Structure formats: structure tokens, C-alpha cells
Coordinates of C-alpha atoms and ligand atoms in Angstrom, one line a residue:
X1016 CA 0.0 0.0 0.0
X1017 CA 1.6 3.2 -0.9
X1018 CA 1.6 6.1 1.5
X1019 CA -1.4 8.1 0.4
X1020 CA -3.7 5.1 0.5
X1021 CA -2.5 4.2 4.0
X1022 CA -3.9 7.9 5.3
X1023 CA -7.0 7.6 3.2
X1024 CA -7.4 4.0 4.4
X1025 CA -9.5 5.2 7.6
X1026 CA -11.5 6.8 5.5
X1027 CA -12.5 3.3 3.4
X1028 CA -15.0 2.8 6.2
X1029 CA -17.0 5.0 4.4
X1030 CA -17.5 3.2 1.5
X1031 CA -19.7 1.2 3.0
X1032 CA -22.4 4.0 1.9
X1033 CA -26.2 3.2 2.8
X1034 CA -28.8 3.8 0.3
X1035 CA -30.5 7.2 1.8
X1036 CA -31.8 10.4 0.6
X1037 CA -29.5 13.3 0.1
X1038 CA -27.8 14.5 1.5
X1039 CA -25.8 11.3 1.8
X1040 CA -24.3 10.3 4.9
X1041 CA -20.8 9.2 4.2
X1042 CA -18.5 7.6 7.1
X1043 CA -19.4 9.6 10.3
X1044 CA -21.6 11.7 11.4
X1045 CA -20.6 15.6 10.8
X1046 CA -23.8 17.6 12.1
X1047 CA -22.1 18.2 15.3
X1048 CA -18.7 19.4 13.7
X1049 CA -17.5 22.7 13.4
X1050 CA -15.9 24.7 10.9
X1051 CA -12.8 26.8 12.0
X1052 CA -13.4 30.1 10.7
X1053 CA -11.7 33.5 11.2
X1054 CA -13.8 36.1 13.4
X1055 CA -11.3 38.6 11.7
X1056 CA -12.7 38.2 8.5
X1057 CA -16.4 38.5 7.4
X1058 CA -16.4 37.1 3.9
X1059 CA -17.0 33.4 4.6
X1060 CA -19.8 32.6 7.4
X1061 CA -22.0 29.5 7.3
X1062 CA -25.4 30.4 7.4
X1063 CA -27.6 30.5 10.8
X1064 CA -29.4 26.8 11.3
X1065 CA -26.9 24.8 8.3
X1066 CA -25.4 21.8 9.5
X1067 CA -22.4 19.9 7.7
X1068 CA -23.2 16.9 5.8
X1069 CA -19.6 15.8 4.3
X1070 CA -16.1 16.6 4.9
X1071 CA -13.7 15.8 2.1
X1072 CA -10.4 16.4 1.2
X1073 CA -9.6 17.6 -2.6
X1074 CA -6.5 16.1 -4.3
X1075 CA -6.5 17.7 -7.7
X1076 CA -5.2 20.4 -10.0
X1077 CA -6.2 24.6 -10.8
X1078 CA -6.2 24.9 -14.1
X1079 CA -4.9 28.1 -15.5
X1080 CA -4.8 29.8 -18.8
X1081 CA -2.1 32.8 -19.7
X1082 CA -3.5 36.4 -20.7
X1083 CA -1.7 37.8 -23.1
X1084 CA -3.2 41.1 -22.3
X1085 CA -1.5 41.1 -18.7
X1086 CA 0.8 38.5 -18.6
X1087 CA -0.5 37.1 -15.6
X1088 CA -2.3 33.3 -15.2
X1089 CA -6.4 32.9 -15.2
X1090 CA -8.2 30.9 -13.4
X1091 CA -9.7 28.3 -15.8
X1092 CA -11.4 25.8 -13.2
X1093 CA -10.1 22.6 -11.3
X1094 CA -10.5 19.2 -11.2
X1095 CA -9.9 17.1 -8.2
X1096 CA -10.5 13.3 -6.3
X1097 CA -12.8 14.2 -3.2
X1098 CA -11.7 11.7 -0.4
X1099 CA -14.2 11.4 2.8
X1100 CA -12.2 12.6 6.0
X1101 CA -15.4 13.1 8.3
X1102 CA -13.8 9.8 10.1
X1103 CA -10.6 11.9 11.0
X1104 CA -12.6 14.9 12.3
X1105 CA -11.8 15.3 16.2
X1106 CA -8.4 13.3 15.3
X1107 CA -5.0 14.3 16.0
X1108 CA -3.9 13.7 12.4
X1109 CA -7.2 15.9 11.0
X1110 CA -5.0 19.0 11.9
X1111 CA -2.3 18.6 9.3
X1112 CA -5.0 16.1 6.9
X1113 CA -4.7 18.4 4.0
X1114 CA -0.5 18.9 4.3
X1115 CA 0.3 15.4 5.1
X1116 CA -2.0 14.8 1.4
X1117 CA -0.7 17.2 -0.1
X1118 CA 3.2 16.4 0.5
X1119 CA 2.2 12.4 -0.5
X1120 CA 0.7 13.6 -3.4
X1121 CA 3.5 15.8 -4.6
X1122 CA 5.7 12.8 -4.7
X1123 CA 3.2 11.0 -6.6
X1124 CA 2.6 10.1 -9.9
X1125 CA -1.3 10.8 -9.0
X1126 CA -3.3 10.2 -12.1
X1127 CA -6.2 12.2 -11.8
X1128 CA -8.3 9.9 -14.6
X1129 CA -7.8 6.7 -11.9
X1130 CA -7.4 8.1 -8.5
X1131 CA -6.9 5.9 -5.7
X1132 CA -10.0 4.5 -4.6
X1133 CA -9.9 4.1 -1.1
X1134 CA -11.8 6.8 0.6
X1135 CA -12.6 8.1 -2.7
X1136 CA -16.3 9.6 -2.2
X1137 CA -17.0 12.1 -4.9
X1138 CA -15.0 14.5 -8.0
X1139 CA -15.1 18.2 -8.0
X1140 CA -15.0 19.8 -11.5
X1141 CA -16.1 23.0 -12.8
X1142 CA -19.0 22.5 -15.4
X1143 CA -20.4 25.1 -18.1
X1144 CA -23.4 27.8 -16.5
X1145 CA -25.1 30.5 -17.6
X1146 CA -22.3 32.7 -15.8
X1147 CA -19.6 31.0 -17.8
X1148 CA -18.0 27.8 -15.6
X1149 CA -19.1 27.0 -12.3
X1150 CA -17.6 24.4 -9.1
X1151 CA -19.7 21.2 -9.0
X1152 CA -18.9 18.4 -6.2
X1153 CA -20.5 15.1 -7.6
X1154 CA -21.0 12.1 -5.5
X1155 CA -23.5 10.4 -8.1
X1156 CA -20.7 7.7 -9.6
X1157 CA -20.0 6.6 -5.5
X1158 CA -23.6 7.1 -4.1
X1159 CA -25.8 5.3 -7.5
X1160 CA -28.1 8.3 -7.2
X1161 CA -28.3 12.1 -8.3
X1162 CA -25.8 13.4 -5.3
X1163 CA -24.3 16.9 -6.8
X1164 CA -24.2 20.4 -6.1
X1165 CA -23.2 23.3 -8.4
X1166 CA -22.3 26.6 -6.7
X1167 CA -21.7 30.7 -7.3
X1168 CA -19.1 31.9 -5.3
X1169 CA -20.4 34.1 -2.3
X1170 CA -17.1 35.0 -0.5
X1171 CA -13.5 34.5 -0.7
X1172 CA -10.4 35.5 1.0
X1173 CA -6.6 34.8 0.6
X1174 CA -5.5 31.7 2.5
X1175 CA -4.6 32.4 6.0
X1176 CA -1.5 30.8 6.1
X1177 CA -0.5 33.4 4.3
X1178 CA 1.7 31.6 1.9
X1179 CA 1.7 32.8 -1.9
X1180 CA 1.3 29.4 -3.1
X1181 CA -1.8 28.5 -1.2
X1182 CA -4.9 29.5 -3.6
X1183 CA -7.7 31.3 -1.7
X1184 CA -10.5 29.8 0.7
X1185 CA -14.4 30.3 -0.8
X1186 CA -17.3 29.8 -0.5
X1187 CA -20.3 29.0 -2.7
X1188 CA -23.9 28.7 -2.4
X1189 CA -26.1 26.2 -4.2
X1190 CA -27.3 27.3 -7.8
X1191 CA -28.3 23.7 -8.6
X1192 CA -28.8 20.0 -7.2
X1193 CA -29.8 18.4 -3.8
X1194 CA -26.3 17.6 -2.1
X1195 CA -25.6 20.5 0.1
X1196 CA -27.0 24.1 0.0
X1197 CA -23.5 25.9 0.9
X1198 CA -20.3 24.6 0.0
X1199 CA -16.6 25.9 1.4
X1200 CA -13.2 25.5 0.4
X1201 CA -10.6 26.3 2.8
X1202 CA -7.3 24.8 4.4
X1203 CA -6.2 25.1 0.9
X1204 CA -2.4 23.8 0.0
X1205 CA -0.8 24.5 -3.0
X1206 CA -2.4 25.5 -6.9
X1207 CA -1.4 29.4 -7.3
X1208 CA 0.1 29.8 -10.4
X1209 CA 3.2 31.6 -10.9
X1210 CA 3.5 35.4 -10.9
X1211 CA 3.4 36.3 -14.5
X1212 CA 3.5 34.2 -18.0
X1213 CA 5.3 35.4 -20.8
X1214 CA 2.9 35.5 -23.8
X1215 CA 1.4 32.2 -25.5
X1216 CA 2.4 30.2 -22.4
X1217 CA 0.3 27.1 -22.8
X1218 CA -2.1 26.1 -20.0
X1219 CA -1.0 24.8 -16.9
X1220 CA -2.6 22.5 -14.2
X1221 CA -0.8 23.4 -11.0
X1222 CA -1.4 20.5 -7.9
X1223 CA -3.6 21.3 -4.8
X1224 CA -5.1 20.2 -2.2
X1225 CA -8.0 21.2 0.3
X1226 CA -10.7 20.7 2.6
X1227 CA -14.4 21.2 1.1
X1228 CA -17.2 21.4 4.1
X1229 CA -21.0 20.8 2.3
X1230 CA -23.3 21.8 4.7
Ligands
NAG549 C1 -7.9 20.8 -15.7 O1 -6.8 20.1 -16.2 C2 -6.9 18.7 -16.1 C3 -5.6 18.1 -16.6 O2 -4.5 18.6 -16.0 C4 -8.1 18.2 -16.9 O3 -8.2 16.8 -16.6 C5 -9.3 18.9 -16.4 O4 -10.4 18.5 -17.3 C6 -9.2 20.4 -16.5 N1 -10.4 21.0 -16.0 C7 -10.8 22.1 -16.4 C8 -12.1 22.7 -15.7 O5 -10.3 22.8 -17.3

């Protein structure tokens, strides 16, 4: 077993996914769990009475595409492997969950097309809207029913770890589907771009990893 699959391996309990309604109930329970959010900030809040229904960590990549206008990288969505972590929640090793992923997973060959599987709960992709390309988190090929969400960012703010290479935490709120009504990103590790691009750079897909809370 290689190194990533032995941390995600807690997390295979959940596989053993009951048919229910959705929001689906993956490894433990999360209602009671709470998400560590800034007071100092008041971009990202979860809204009065919502509840968490899944906690997953992201493996994936940002996608980016070069202006030639500015010379600077655009965000051109993501794609990632979401791995359920609600098991871990209250655990010493749920502190550093998303690091500890993220250094396995730089050493790697991660093939995004066949991810590993234990743990593996859901895939988070951005998807065509009428606002252009919007985040969805899709548990329908793990769950064998309609389980997705699409969301419109509602708040965002630069990671707090302050490091330039961390991409931003956000948060979304449910344009479409039944899986959760408001959707965060945050703990974020890795997938900034760098700086600038000289002109014509080609696309790049730069590594990440997070937390996503659905509530
Ligand atoms: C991002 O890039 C990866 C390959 O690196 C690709 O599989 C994925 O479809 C891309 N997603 C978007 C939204 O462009």
C-alpha cells in the first residue's frame, strides 16, 4: 500500500455508503462538527441553522490559462479526487490532513483519470453555467443516485496561512442539485500559479489540495 492510501485507508470505512436520501451520509456523522473560521474576516460565514453533511479532502489540479493582455495566469477551473475525512474529524492527524495529502501527493505520480479509490467519495469539477464555468462536487458515480451540487461563489479570502502558493478559501452557495446548499473550500495547500506568463504560455494545471465542508 503506498503512503497516500495508507492515510485515506481510515477513511474506506465509508464506502460502506447506505442507500439514503440526500444529503448522503458518508463515514461519520458531521452535524455536530465545526468549521474553524476567522472572526477577523467577514467574507465566509455559514449560514444560521446549516449543518455539515460531508467533509472531504480535494487532491486535484487549478487549471490556468495565460493572458496575453496582462501577462499574468487565469483561473480556468479545477478538477480534483474528493476523499471522505469526516472519520478523521476530532483526530489528532485531521490538523495537518490536508499537508500530510498534499506532500504524499506531490511525490506521486497521482493520475487524476484513476485516483486511488480508497476513501474516494465524490470528483469536483467546474462545469459550463449561464455565468460561464461553475464548481460542482459530484457524489453520483460513488452514491448510485443524483448526489451533486453546483455553486456561485459568495465570498472568498486569501488563505490564512499566508503563503503565496496557497490558492484562496471560498465559498459557494447552491445554484443547482440536492447535495448541500452551501459549500466551502478552505485549508487550501498549494495550486497558485506563478506570478506572470510570458505571452502564449500554454495552459498549466498546478497541484492542490483542500478541505471542502457541504453543509
Ligand atoms: C484541468 O486540467 C486537467 C488536466 O491537467 C483536466 O483533466 C481537467 O479536465 C481540466 N479541468 C478544467 C475545468 O479545465
Amino acid at each position: 500500500m503506498n503512503m497516500l492510501s495508507a492515510l485515506l485507508s481510515v477513511a474506506a470505512l465509508s464506502q460502506l455508503v447506505a442507500a439514503s436520501p440526500t444529503p448522503p451520509k458518508f463515514g461519520c456523522p458531521t452535524q455536530d462538527d465545526v468549521l474553524q473560521l476567522s472572526p477577523w474576516q467577514s467574507q465566509l460565514y455559514v449560514p444560521p441553522g446549516e449543518k455539515p453533511s460531508a467533509i472531504v479532502l480535494g487532491l486535484g489540479v487549478q487549471n490556468y490559462t495565460c493572458s496575453s493582455e496582462t501577462g499574468l495566469y487565469v483561473s480556468a477551473g479545477a478538477r480534483a479526487a474528493l476523499y471522505d475525512i469526516s472519520c478523521q474529524y476530532g483526530s489528532p492527524t485531521f490538523a495537518t490532513i490536508v499537508e500530510d495529502a498534499f506532500v504524499q501527493f506531490d511525490d506521486e505520480n497521482f493520475n487524476l483519470d484513476s485516483p486511488p479509490t480508497s476513501g474516494l467519495v465524490g470528483s469536483y469539477y467546474f462545469t459550463t453555467t449561464e455565468s460561464g464555468i461553475s464548481p460542482e462536487w459530484d457524489f453520483s458515480c460513488y452514491s448510485g443516485f443524483a448526489a451533486f451540487v453546483i455553486g456561485s461563489e459568495v465570498g472568498r479570502i486569501p488563505a490564512p496561512t499566508g503563503s503565496p502558493n496557497d490558492i484562496d478559501w471560498v465559498e459557494w452557495t447552491n445554484i443547482d442539485g440536492g447535495l448541500a446548499r452551501t459549500m466551502f473550500q478552505v485549508e487550501t495547500k498549494g495550486g497558485q500559479p506563478p506570478a506572470y506568463c510570458p505571452a502564449g504560455s500554454p495552459d498549466i494545471s498546478v497541484k492542490y489540495a483542500a478541505q471542502y465542508w457541504l453543509f
